[in-house]
Amino acid sequence: MSKKIYLYGNWKMNNTFSETEKFFETFTPAYEPLKGDANLEVGIFAPFTSLWPLSQGAKKNGIVFGAQNVYYEAKGAFTGEISIPMLKEYDVTHIIIGHSERRHIFLESDEVIAKKVKAVLDAGMIPVFCYGETLEERESGNTFTVMERQLKSAIDSLTPEEVHKIIYAYEPVWAIGTGKTATPDQAEEVCAWSRKLIGDDGAVILYGGSVKGSNAKELLSMKDIDGALVGGASLKPASFLEIYTAYKG
Ligand code: PGA
């Protein structure tokens, strides 16, 4: 039996409320032929203000949906933040945590990210935990040191069951939004290494960084890559779903 593929789209700061409604006008018929495929799990992660139309479109299509960030406290004096109970009322089940743009532009530390991962798990939700090295870190030979720090700080204090619930996304920072993709061998090397470090053969590990139809087959065919976290190509239903159809061949 072929493996299950996770095709997750991270819209980042794109798609307003009305643009999200429009997205589903095209997505729904395009997804129809893939709907019954038990080896495919599609998910979309939208800005907070688009979560309502996203939840409606996602429920109609039976796909996973979620947010791109959350704060770890349940309520209080945290101006500008969104809490887990707020997201629960939208039926959100999955939340991206530790995306490289959160780490590098908004300076989220490993410590804050670890608290978010724990809070999401405590709420019975699934963190899509992102990690990955910068170009500088790769070129100086520090790829694995950096990733070990990122991964360990997130999972060290968790139970094996919690570790298993997390969906991991290896996203080399130099490959995000740059058009530069890690080679399948580079991506596989890190994902296989991650699986060992995580200590869970059944961990779900995605690759992210300029994934598109033209490179999907090679990347998704690698043994330790369970799917893709897709930015740019997820904004249009055709380029998003093409990633899975290209893989299937
Ligand atoms: P990209 O983004 O596909 O546009 O490179 C991936 C991501 O940041 O999740």
Coordinates of C-alpha atoms and ligand atoms in Angstrom, one line a residue:
M1 CA 0.0 0.0 0.0
S2 CA 1.3 3.4 -0.8
K3 CA 2.0 5.8 2.0
K4 CA -0.4 8.6 3.2
I5 CA 0.6 12.0 2.0
Y6 CA -0.1 15.2 4.0
L7 CA -0.6 18.2 1.8
Y8 CA -0.7 21.3 4.0
G9 CA -1.0 24.8 2.8
N10 CA 0.3 27.7 4.8
W11 CA -1.3 30.9 3.4
K12 CA 0.9 33.2 5.5
M13 CA -0.5 36.8 5.4
N14 CA -2.5 36.2 2.3
N15 CA -6.2 35.7 1.5
T16 CA -8.7 38.1 3.1
F17 CA -12.2 36.9 4.3
S18 CA -13.7 37.4 0.8
E19 CA -10.7 36.0 -1.0
T20 CA -11.0 32.9 1.1
E21 CA -14.7 32.5 0.0
K22 CA -13.6 32.9 -3.6
F23 CA -10.8 30.3 -3.1
F24 CA -13.3 27.7 -2.2
E25 CA -15.5 28.4 -5.3
T26 CA -12.5 27.0 -7.3
F27 CA -11.1 24.6 -4.7
T28 CA -14.4 22.6 -4.1
P29 CA -14.8 21.4 -7.7
A30 CA -11.0 20.9 -8.2
Y31 CA -10.8 18.8 -5.0
E32 CA -13.8 16.6 -5.9
P33 CA -11.9 13.9 -7.7
L34 CA -9.4 13.5 -4.9
K35 CA -12.0 13.6 -2.1
G36 CA -12.2 9.8 -1.5
D37 CA -8.5 9.2 -1.6
A38 CA -7.6 7.6 1.8
N39 CA -3.9 8.3 1.2
L40 CA -4.3 12.1 1.1
E41 CA -4.8 14.5 3.9
V42 CA -5.3 18.1 2.8
G43 CA -5.0 21.0 5.3
I44 CA -5.1 24.7 5.0
F45 CA -3.8 27.3 7.5
A46 CA -5.2 30.8 7.1
P47 CA -4.8 34.2 8.9
F48 CA -7.1 34.5 11.9
T49 CA -9.5 36.9 10.1
S50 CA -10.1 34.3 7.4
L51 CA -10.7 31.4 9.8
W52 CA -14.5 31.6 9.5
P53 CA -14.8 31.2 5.7
L54 CA -11.9 28.7 5.9
S55 CA -13.8 26.6 8.5
Q56 CA -16.9 26.6 6.3
G57 CA -15.1 25.7 3.1
A58 CA -12.9 23.1 4.9
K59 CA -15.9 21.4 6.5
K60 CA -17.7 21.2 3.2
N61 CA -14.7 19.5 1.7
G62 CA -13.8 17.4 4.7
I63 CA -10.3 18.8 4.9
V64 CA -8.2 19.8 7.9
F65 CA -7.9 23.5 8.7
G66 CA -6.0 25.6 11.2
A67 CA -4.3 28.8 12.4
Q68 CA -0.7 29.8 11.8
N69 CA 0.1 30.9 15.4
V70 CA -1.4 31.2 18.9
Y71 CA -0.4 32.5 22.3
Y72 CA 0.0 30.0 25.1
E73 CA -1.9 31.8 27.8
A74 CA -5.7 31.3 27.8
K75 CA -6.7 34.9 28.4
G76 CA -5.5 38.1 30.0
A77 CA -3.5 41.3 29.3
F78 CA -1.8 40.2 26.1
T79 CA -2.7 42.9 23.6
G80 CA -2.9 41.7 20.0
E81 CA -2.7 38.0 20.8
I82 CA -5.1 35.2 20.1
S83 CA -5.7 32.3 22.5
I84 CA -6.4 28.6 22.1
P85 CA -10.0 28.9 23.5
M86 CA -10.7 31.6 20.9
L87 CA -9.5 29.2 18.1
K88 CA -11.5 26.3 19.6
E89 CA -14.7 28.2 19.0
Y90 CA -13.9 28.1 15.3
D91 CA -13.4 24.3 15.6
V92 CA -9.7 24.7 14.8
T93 CA -7.8 21.5 15.4
H94 CA -4.3 22.2 14.1
I95 CA -2.0 25.1 14.7
I96 CA 1.3 25.9 13.0
I97 CA 3.9 26.6 15.7
G98 CA 7.5 27.9 15.3
H99 CA 7.4 28.8 11.6
S100 CA 10.7 30.3 10.5
E101 CA 9.0 33.7 9.9
R102 CA 7.8 33.6 13.5
R103 CA 11.3 32.7 14.7
H104 CA 13.2 35.2 12.5
I105 CA 10.9 38.2 11.8
F106 CA 9.0 38.1 15.1
L107 CA 11.9 36.8 17.2
E108 CA 10.1 33.9 18.9
S109 CA 12.5 31.9 21.0
D110 CA 12.8 28.2 21.4
E111 CA 11.4 28.7 24.9
V112 CA 8.3 30.5 23.7
I113 CA 7.7 28.0 20.9
A114 CA 8.0 25.1 23.4
K115 CA 5.4 26.7 25.6
K116 CA 3.1 27.0 22.6
V117 CA 3.6 23.4 21.5
K118 CA 2.7 22.2 25.1
A119 CA -0.3 24.5 25.3
V120 CA -1.7 23.3 22.0
L121 CA -1.2 19.6 23.1
D122 CA -2.8 20.3 26.5
A123 CA -5.9 21.6 24.6
G124 CA -6.1 18.4 22.7
M125 CA -5.1 20.0 19.5
I126 CA -2.3 19.2 17.0
P127 CA 0.8 21.5 16.7
V128 CA 2.4 21.6 13.3
F129 CA 5.9 22.2 14.6
C130 CA 8.3 23.9 12.1
Y131 CA 12.1 23.8 12.4
G132 CA 15.0 24.3 10.1
E133 CA 18.4 25.9 9.6
T134 CA 19.3 29.2 7.9
L135 CA 21.8 29.3 4.9
E136 CA 24.5 30.6 7.2
E137 CA 23.9 27.8 9.7
R138 CA 24.0 25.2 6.8
E139 CA 27.2 26.6 5.3
S140 CA 29.0 26.8 8.6
G141 CA 28.2 23.1 9.1
N142 CA 25.8 23.7 11.9
T143 CA 22.6 22.3 10.4
F144 CA 22.2 19.4 12.8
T145 CA 23.3 21.3 15.9
V146 CA 20.7 24.0 15.3
M147 CA 17.9 21.5 14.5
E148 CA 18.8 19.4 17.5
R149 CA 18.4 22.5 19.7
Q150 CA 15.1 23.4 18.1
L151 CA 13.6 19.9 18.2
K152 CA 14.8 19.0 21.7
S153 CA 13.6 22.2 23.3
A154 CA 10.1 21.5 21.9
I155 CA 9.8 17.8 22.8
D156 CA 12.2 17.1 25.7
S157 CA 9.6 17.5 28.4
L158 CA 6.8 15.8 26.6
T159 CA 5.5 12.2 27.0
P160 CA 6.0 9.8 24.0
E161 CA 2.2 10.1 23.3
E162 CA 2.5 13.9 23.0
V163 CA 5.6 13.6 20.9
H164 CA 3.7 11.3 18.5
K165 CA 0.8 13.7 18.2
I166 CA 2.9 16.5 16.8
I167 CA 3.2 16.9 13.1
Y168 CA 6.8 18.0 12.3
A169 CA 7.7 20.2 9.4
Y170 CA 11.3 20.5 8.3
E171 CA 11.7 23.8 6.5
P172 CA 15.2 25.0 5.6
V173 CA 15.0 28.7 5.9
W174 CA 17.0 29.2 2.7
A175 CA 14.4 27.3 0.7
I176 CA 11.3 29.2 1.9
G177 CA 9.8 31.5 -0.7
T178 CA 13.1 31.6 -2.5
G179 CA 12.3 29.1 -5.3
K180 CA 15.4 27.2 -4.1
T181 CA 14.3 23.7 -3.0
A182 CA 16.4 21.3 -0.9
T183 CA 17.3 18.4 -3.1
P184 CA 15.3 15.3 -2.3
D185 CA 18.5 13.8 -0.8
Q186 CA 19.1 16.8 1.4
A187 CA 15.5 16.8 2.6
E188 CA 15.5 13.1 3.1
E189 CA 18.8 13.2 5.1
V190 CA 17.3 15.7 7.6
C191 CA 13.9 14.0 7.8
A192 CA 15.5 10.6 8.5
W193 CA 17.8 12.1 11.0
S194 CA 14.8 13.9 12.7
R195 CA 12.9 10.7 12.9
K196 CA 15.7 9.1 14.9
L197 CA 16.1 12.2 17.2
I198 CA 12.4 12.3 17.8
G199 CA 12.6 8.6 18.6
D200 CA 9.3 7.7 17.0
D201 CA 9.3 5.6 13.8
G202 CA 5.7 6.7 13.2
A203 CA 6.2 10.4 13.5
V204 CA 4.7 12.4 10.7
I205 CA 7.4 14.6 9.1
L206 CA 6.7 17.1 6.3
Y207 CA 9.1 19.0 4.1
G208 CA 8.5 22.6 3.3
G209 CA 10.4 25.1 1.1
S210 CA 9.3 26.0 -2.4
V211 CA 7.4 22.7 -3.0
K212 CA 5.4 22.8 -6.2
G213 CA 4.1 20.5 -8.9
S214 CA 7.4 20.3 -10.7
N215 CA 9.4 19.0 -7.7
A216 CA 6.7 17.2 -5.8
K217 CA 7.2 13.7 -7.1
E218 CA 10.9 13.5 -6.2
L219 CA 10.5 15.0 -2.8
L220 CA 7.3 13.2 -1.7
S221 CA 8.7 9.8 -2.9
M222 CA 11.5 9.9 -0.3
K223 CA 11.1 7.4 2.5
D224 CA 11.1 9.7 5.5
I225 CA 9.0 12.6 3.9
D226 CA 5.3 12.2 4.7
G227 CA 4.1 15.3 3.0
A228 CA 4.6 18.9 2.3
L229 CA 4.0 22.2 4.0
V230 CA 3.4 24.6 1.1
G231 CA 3.4 28.4 1.0
G232 CA 3.3 30.1 -2.3
A233 CA 1.9 27.2 -4.3
S234 CA -1.0 26.8 -1.8
L235 CA -2.6 30.1 -2.7
K236 CA -4.3 28.8 -5.9
P237 CA -6.3 25.6 -5.8
A238 CA -4.7 24.4 -9.1
S239 CA -1.1 24.8 -8.1
F240 CA -1.8 23.4 -4.6
L241 CA -3.6 20.2 -5.7
E242 CA -1.2 19.7 -8.5
I243 CA 1.4 18.8 -5.9
Y244 CA -0.5 15.6 -5.0
T245 CA -1.5 14.7 -8.6
A246 CA 2.2 15.2 -9.7
Y247 CA 3.3 12.9 -6.9
K248 CA 0.8 10.2 -7.8
G249 CA 1.9 10.5 -11.5
Ligands
PGA1 P1 7.1 28.3 0.3 O1 6.8 28.4 1.9 O2 6.4 27.0 -0.2 O3 6.5 29.5 -0.3 O4 8.5 28.2 0.1 C1 6.8 27.3 2.7 C2 6.5 27.6 4.1 O5 7.0 28.7 4.6 O6 5.7 26.9 4.8

